[in-house]
Amino acid sequence: MGTIFFELALTLYFAGFLLSLAGIVRKKDDLDKAVFLLALAGFILHTIYLVIRYIKSGQAPVFSMHEATSFFAWSILFISLCMSFCYRAKVLNFGVILSFIFMFISAFFPRTIPFIKPELRSLWIDIHALMAVFGIALFSIAFVFSVLYLIQERAIKFKKFGGIERILPNLEILDRINYRLIFWGFPIYTVALVVGFVKYLSLLGFLLDPKEIWSFLTWIVYLAIFYLRVKGDWRKKKAAYLTIIGFLLIIFGFFGINLLTESFHKPL
Amino acid sequence: MNLIVLGLNHKTAPVEIREKLAFDTQESIREGLKKLTQTEGIKEAVIVSTCNRVEVYVCTNGENEKIIKSLKQFLSEFHNIPIKDFENHLYIFNNKDAVIHLFKVASSLDSMIIGEPQITGQVKDSFEIALSERATSLILNHLMNRALFTAKRVRNETRIGENPVSVSYAAVGLIKKVFDDLSKKSILLVGAGEMAELAMRHLIGSGIKNVYVTNRTYERAKELAKEFNGIAVSFENLKEQIAKSDIVICSTGAPNYVITEQMVKEVMPLRKHKPLFLIDISVPRNIDPLCNELDNVYLYNIDDLQDVVDSNILERKKEAEKALNIIEEETEKFFQWLNSLQSVPVIVSIRNKAEQVRQEELEKFKSRFKELPPEVIASVDYLTQSIINKIMHSPTIALKNNCDNKEILIFAARRLFGIDSEEE
């Protein structure tokens, strides 16, 4: 089902991944244009793949591990492309690397269309799942930029230069990117959780599974990050540390819980 | 055809000699070029004269010894200085070494500060003057263009000019690693040291507009503030002013810490923990080193800045090694081109001869078969042209290609196609 588009996108992402890595290792930006073109071409093919899958199955392409991971990779690249237009920062290279990794992982999961019970097929469930994965993608990039912030900050603080920090943007830009990602990610993730929770309640009543509990815990952490960031005091380094903690929780929720409980939302 | 460079630079000659031999103005370079091109044996010439070097590049068809003597004579007469006064400071390179030397100069590998960008522009200017004086022709035009191209390659493919190698520029570079838009930042100068002033000037050049100056003597602060288009503030309000500033440059003669850790600790909440960049250029230090331990505070003293500069210099030296590979590659290409020039006259002669034979035979054919329609004659013309081109293809490629025994090949081609006997 449009698998050829998936394979082509994966190949382009791989080429982009290699060039991005080369640019980072060589600490030069002469390959950035090629990375951009590869990422854009891969992104278009990937979008076609997702659309074909959506049209054929009639449900959002996020309900199996293959779909969720692939859509996650797509979201990361989409956000990175948007951000590379807004900031003249080496955002895209990191985005391409991350996208390829998740796209590669998604290739190992079965590509069959997951069965969703008819009573669960609804636009709201689609919105819930798409927004949740997109929100997580925003948090993931925030995590990457928090790590980069800490690397840059450490280099300046300890006066040790000559590494990756050479190609990184300055601290202010890194912090601003982090802020914007959290600023957009939190409301999207919140809406996704609220929609999901309401729908869940209407279907099963009040019966929480590990995924819901974990998602709620993660949401609490991001609420704290969001509040502290917007309030203004917890900026820069502390914000970077918090974002990293939040990401670790979320990634465990995304992969760990799904794999340990062997399904999305077990009672369903 | 020989290439010679004769010159001296900061490594070989003291400044007194360099200034005596310098071509200070464009006019003097033009005048020098006129004299050089009138010298017997010199076909083309370029003079490169900067504060650190004076070099004469010539393309000659005379004896090397004689040309070198003429060049020394020229410098001596032009600047009115005896040859013995500068002879020992000269370096002379021929052919390949001359090309490598020029490529190194243009790429700033031979400069006092490796990777400094000005020299490429100076070489370009020198070439343009020589061009406008018609002092250069085929060889030096190509050589100078290749030198500028090589310099561009070195700049693009290595990081030779990337990191600053002066303390004040290094400070600006570090500040830019923290802050994004410097025009929105405030800077406070505490004291009036010379190096702090220099760093201030670089920062103002980088776009900082909000400048504050404080000094124990308020009058001196006012003087400096006027110089930087800034505002003088009272030394008693130092803490409040730090709270309002993003960058603080401290350079006073005080024997103790003027900015203490406690002071900065108190200041940070007032500025909502926004980053604060402190530069301490004073000796003894005026900012407590413990300030660097505080979150979002970055402190650099003169030794730290010097360390950054030293590591940047080391980095440039490493990059210079990569640049040498590029230079070697480009030198090779230049000599390939130069060698191909040698064979051009032979190729032209062979092709002319073949064409001449073809035309003669075609005329004979036409006169023998007068009744043939013009389309057939045109076809025969086309056919003979194709045959000639096909036959000539391999010898042309062989002569154009660079090979070790090129001269033998050219000699053989002349003999085989009977060009020498024809010319005789």
PDB file of N, CA and C in Angstrom, chain B residues 300-346:
ATOM      1  N   TYR B 300      35.215  35.470  31.519  1.00  0.00           N
ATOM      2  CA  TYR B 300      36.494  35.221  30.829  1.00  0.00           C
ATOM      3  C   TYR B 300      37.499  36.273  31.286  1.00  0.00           C
ATOM      4  N   ASN B 301      38.657  35.808  31.732  1.00  0.00           N
ATOM      5  CA  ASN B 301      39.709  36.776  32.061  1.00  0.00           C
ATOM      6  C   ASN B 301      40.740  36.788  30.930  1.00  0.00           C
ATOM      7  N   ILE B 302      41.761  37.596  31.076  1.00  0.00           N
ATOM      8  CA  ILE B 302      42.709  37.789  29.970  1.00  0.00           C
ATOM      9  C   ILE B 302      43.403  36.481  29.568  1.00  0.00           C
ATOM     10  N   ASP B 303      43.697  35.629  30.585  1.00  0.00           N
ATOM     11  CA  ASP B 303      44.352  34.348  30.271  1.00  0.00           C
ATOM     12  C   ASP B 303      43.420  33.416  29.488  1.00  0.00           C
ATOM     13  N   ASP B 304      42.135  33.431  29.888  1.00  0.00           N
ATOM     14  CA  ASP B 304      41.157  32.591  29.172  1.00  0.00           C
ATOM     15  C   ASP B 304      41.083  33.022  27.711  1.00  0.00           C
ATOM     16  N   LEU B 305      41.035  34.339  27.517  1.00  0.00           N
ATOM     17  CA  LEU B 305      40.934  34.851  26.143  1.00  0.00           C
ATOM     18  C   LEU B 305      42.189  34.484  25.356  1.00  0.00           C
ATOM     19  N   GLN B 306      43.331  34.613  26.035  1.00  0.00           N
ATOM     20  CA  GLN B 306      44.588  34.268  25.354  1.00  0.00           C
ATOM     21  C   GLN B 306      44.611  32.770  25.005  1.00  0.00           C
ATOM     22  N   ASP B 307      44.062  31.938  25.894  1.00  0.00           N
ATOM     23  CA  ASP B 307      43.994  30.491  25.622  1.00  0.00           C
ATOM     24  C   ASP B 307      43.148  30.223  24.381  1.00  0.00           C
ATOM     25  N   VAL B 308      42.022  30.944  24.296  1.00  0.00           N
ATOM     26  CA  VAL B 308      41.143  30.784  23.136  1.00  0.00           C
ATOM     27  C   VAL B 308      41.910  31.168  21.865  1.00  0.00           C
ATOM     28  N   VAL B 309      42.620  32.290  21.963  1.00  0.00           N
ATOM     29  CA  VAL B 309      43.402  32.760  20.810  1.00  0.00           C
ATOM     30  C   VAL B 309      44.467  31.723  20.433  1.00  0.00           C
ATOM     31  N   ASP B 310      45.158  31.222  21.444  1.00  0.00           N
ATOM     32  CA  ASP B 310      46.224  30.234  21.181  1.00  0.00           C
ATOM     33  C   ASP B 310      45.669  28.985  20.502  1.00  0.00           C
ATOM     34  N   SER B 311      44.520  28.520  21.005  1.00  0.00           N
ATOM     35  CA  SER B 311      43.967  27.301  20.399  1.00  0.00           C
ATOM     36  C   SER B 311      43.472  27.596  18.984  1.00  0.00           C
ATOM     37  N   ASN B 312      43.007  28.816  18.760  1.00  0.00           N
ATOM     38  CA  ASN B 312      42.589  29.177  17.396  1.00  0.00           C
ATOM     39  C   ASN B 312      43.785  29.222  16.450  1.00  0.00           C
ATOM     40  N   ILE B 313      44.910  29.714  16.970  1.00  0.00           N
ATOM     41  CA  ILE B 313      46.127  29.766  16.145  1.00  0.00           C
ATOM     42  C   ILE B 313      46.550  28.337  15.788  1.00  0.00           C
ATOM     43  N   LEU B 314      46.488  27.471  16.796  1.00  0.00           N
ATOM     44  CA  LEU B 314      46.847  26.067  16.576  1.00  0.00           C
ATOM     45  C   LEU B 314      45.939  25.429  15.529  1.00  0.00           C
ATOM     46  N   GLU B 315      44.663  25.754  15.663  1.00  0.00           N
ATOM     47  CA  GLU B 315      43.651  25.247  14.712  1.00  0.00           C
ATOM     48  C   GLU B 315      43.988  25.713  13.295  1.00  0.00           C
ATOM     49  N   ARG B 316      44.371  26.971  13.174  1.00  0.00           N
ATOM     50  CA  ARG B 316      44.707  27.518  11.853  1.00  0.00           C
ATOM     51  C   ARG B 316      45.920  26.802  11.271  1.00  0.00           C
ATOM     52  N   LYS B 317      46.877  26.490  12.148  1.00  0.00           N
ATOM     53  CA  LYS B 317      48.077  25.801  11.667  1.00  0.00           C
ATOM     54  C   LYS B 317      47.705  24.410  11.138  1.00  0.00           C
ATOM     55  N   LYS B 318      46.769  23.758  11.847  1.00  0.00           N
ATOM     56  CA  LYS B 318      46.325  22.432  11.402  1.00  0.00           C
ATOM     57  C   LYS B 318      45.637  22.552  10.055  1.00  0.00           C
ATOM     58  N   GLU B 319      44.823  23.589   9.938  1.00  0.00           N
ATOM     59  CA  GLU B 319      44.086  23.790   8.685  1.00  0.00           C
ATOM     60  C   GLU B 319      45.043  24.135   7.548  1.00  0.00           C
ATOM     61  N   ALA B 320      46.161  24.779   7.908  1.00  0.00           N
ATOM     62  CA  ALA B 320      47.150  25.147   6.885  1.00  0.00           C
ATOM     63  C   ALA B 320      47.708  23.897   6.211  1.00  0.00           C
ATOM     64  N   GLU B 321      47.792  22.799   6.981  1.00  0.00           N
ATOM     65  CA  GLU B 321      48.285  21.548   6.387  1.00  0.00           C
ATOM     66  C   GLU B 321      47.324  21.039   5.320  1.00  0.00           C
ATOM     67  N   LYS B 322      46.025  21.178   5.592  1.00  0.00           N
ATOM     68  CA  LYS B 322      45.026  20.779   4.596  1.00  0.00           C
ATOM     69  C   LYS B 322      45.145  21.686   3.379  1.00  0.00           C
ATOM     70  N   ALA B 323      45.399  22.968   3.650  1.00  0.00           N
ATOM     71  CA  ALA B 323      45.494  23.943   2.554  1.00  0.00           C
ATOM     72  C   ALA B 323      46.656  23.603   1.632  1.00  0.00           C
ATOM     73  N   LEU B 324      47.723  23.054   2.215  1.00  0.00           N
ATOM     74  CA  LEU B 324      48.889  22.703   1.385  1.00  0.00           C
ATOM     75  C   LEU B 324      48.538  21.646   0.335  1.00  0.00           C
ATOM     76  N   ASN B 325      47.644  20.745   0.698  1.00  0.00           N
ATOM     77  CA  ASN B 325      47.208  19.737  -0.283  1.00  0.00           C
ATOM     78  C   ASN B 325      46.483  20.395  -1.449  1.00  0.00           C
ATOM     79  N   ILE B 326      45.653  21.373  -1.108  1.00  0.00           N
ATOM     80  CA  ILE B 326      44.912  22.091  -2.160  1.00  0.00           C
ATOM     81  C   ILE B 326      45.908  22.808  -3.068  1.00  0.00           C
ATOM     82  N   ILE B 327      46.911  23.419  -2.445  1.00  0.00           N
ATOM     83  CA  ILE B 327      47.914  24.162  -3.207  1.00  0.00           C
ATOM     84  C   ILE B 327      48.673  23.219  -4.146  1.00  0.00           C
ATOM     85  N   GLU B 328      49.000  22.053  -3.634  1.00  0.00           N
ATOM     86  CA  GLU B 328      49.721  21.076  -4.454  1.00  0.00           C
ATOM     87  C   GLU B 328      48.884  20.679  -5.673  1.00  0.00           C
ATOM     88  N   GLU B 329      47.618  20.444  -5.406  1.00  0.00           N
ATOM     89  CA  GLU B 329      46.688  20.060  -6.476  1.00  0.00           C
ATOM     90  C   GLU B 329      46.594  21.155  -7.538  1.00  0.00           C
ATOM     91  N   GLU B 330      46.457  22.385  -7.068  1.00  0.00           N
ATOM     92  CA  GLU B 330      46.309  23.510  -8.005  1.00  0.00           C
ATOM     93  C   GLU B 330      47.600  23.777  -8.777  1.00  0.00           C
ATOM     94  N   THR B 331      48.744  23.552  -8.120  1.00  0.00           N
ATOM     95  CA  THR B 331      50.026  23.739  -8.801  1.00  0.00           C
ATOM     96  C   THR B 331      50.134  22.738  -9.951  1.00  0.00           C
ATOM     97  N   GLU B 332      49.733  21.523  -9.635  1.00  0.00           N
ATOM     98  CA  GLU B 332      49.743  20.453 -10.643  1.00  0.00           C
ATOM     99  C   GLU B 332      48.895  20.860 -11.846  1.00  0.00           C
ATOM    100  N   LYS B 333      47.708  21.378 -11.567  1.00  0.00           N
ATOM    101  CA  LYS B 333      46.790  21.784 -12.641  1.00  0.00           C
ATOM    102  C   LYS B 333      47.402  22.901 -13.473  1.00  0.00           C
ATOM    103  N   PHE B 334      48.062  23.831 -12.786  1.00  0.00           N
ATOM    104  CA  PHE B 334      48.664  24.960 -13.518  1.00  0.00           C
ATOM    105  C   PHE B 334      49.728  24.448 -14.489  1.00  0.00           C
ATOM    106  N   PHE B 335      50.543  23.513 -14.012  1.00  0.00           N
ATOM    107  CA  PHE B 335      51.612  23.022 -14.894  1.00  0.00           C
ATOM    108  C   PHE B 335      51.066  22.138 -16.018  1.00  0.00           C
ATOM    109  N   GLN B 336      49.957  21.500 -15.745  1.00  0.00           N
ATOM    110  CA  GLN B 336      49.297  20.743 -16.829  1.00  0.00           C
ATOM    111  C   GLN B 336      48.906  21.718 -17.944  1.00  0.00           C
ATOM    112  N   TRP B 337      48.338  22.821 -17.510  1.00  0.00           N
ATOM    113  CA  TRP B 337      47.918  23.854 -18.479  1.00  0.00           C
ATOM    114  C   TRP B 337      49.134  24.404 -19.226  1.00  0.00           C
ATOM    115  N   LEU B 338      50.192  24.683 -18.442  1.00  0.00           N
ATOM    116  CA  LEU B 338      51.403  25.251 -19.037  1.00  0.00           C
ATOM    117  C   LEU B 338      51.994  24.278 -20.074  1.00  0.00           C
ATOM    118  N   ASN B 339      52.004  23.006 -19.720  1.00  0.00           N
ATOM    119  CA  ASN B 339      52.535  22.001 -20.642  1.00  0.00           C
ATOM    120  C   ASN B 339      51.693  21.893 -21.900  1.00  0.00           C
ATOM    121  N   SER B 340      50.366  22.008 -21.698  1.00  0.00           N
ATOM    122  CA  SER B 340      49.503  21.897 -22.869  1.00  0.00           C
ATOM    123  C   SER B 340      49.778  23.042 -23.846  1.00  0.00           C
ATOM    124  N   LEU B 341      50.241  24.163 -23.308  1.00  0.00           N
ATOM    125  CA  LEU B 341      50.558  25.316 -24.172  1.00  0.00           C
ATOM    126  C   LEU B 341      51.677  24.980 -25.148  1.00  0.00           C
ATOM    127  N   GLN B 342      52.648  24.202 -24.646  1.00  0.00           N
ATOM    128  CA  GLN B 342      53.801  23.836 -25.469  1.00  0.00           C
ATOM    129  C   GLN B 342      53.373  23.110 -26.737  1.00  0.00           C
ATOM    130  N   SER B 343      52.341  22.258 -26.589  1.00  0.00           N
ATOM    131  CA  SER B 343      51.943  21.433 -27.720  1.00  0.00           C
ATOM    132  C   SER B 343      50.964  22.126 -28.659  1.00  0.00           C
ATOM    133  N   VAL B 344      50.392  23.241 -28.215  1.00  0.00           N
ATOM    134  CA  VAL B 344      49.397  23.913 -29.060  1.00  0.00           C
ATOM    135  C   VAL B 344      49.953  24.275 -30.452  1.00  0.00           C
ATOM    136  N   PRO B 345      51.141  24.911 -30.544  1.00  0.00           N
ATOM    137  CA  PRO B 345      51.640  25.262 -31.881  1.00  0.00           C
ATOM    138  C   PRO B 345      51.815  24.033 -32.782  1.00  0.00           C
ATOM    139  N   VAL B 346      52.276  22.906 -32.183  1.00  0.00           N
ATOM    140  CA  VAL B 346      52.480  21.685 -32.978  1.00  0.00           C
ATOM    141  C   VAL B 346      51.145  21.174 -33.502  1.00  0.00           C
TER     142      VAL B 346
END
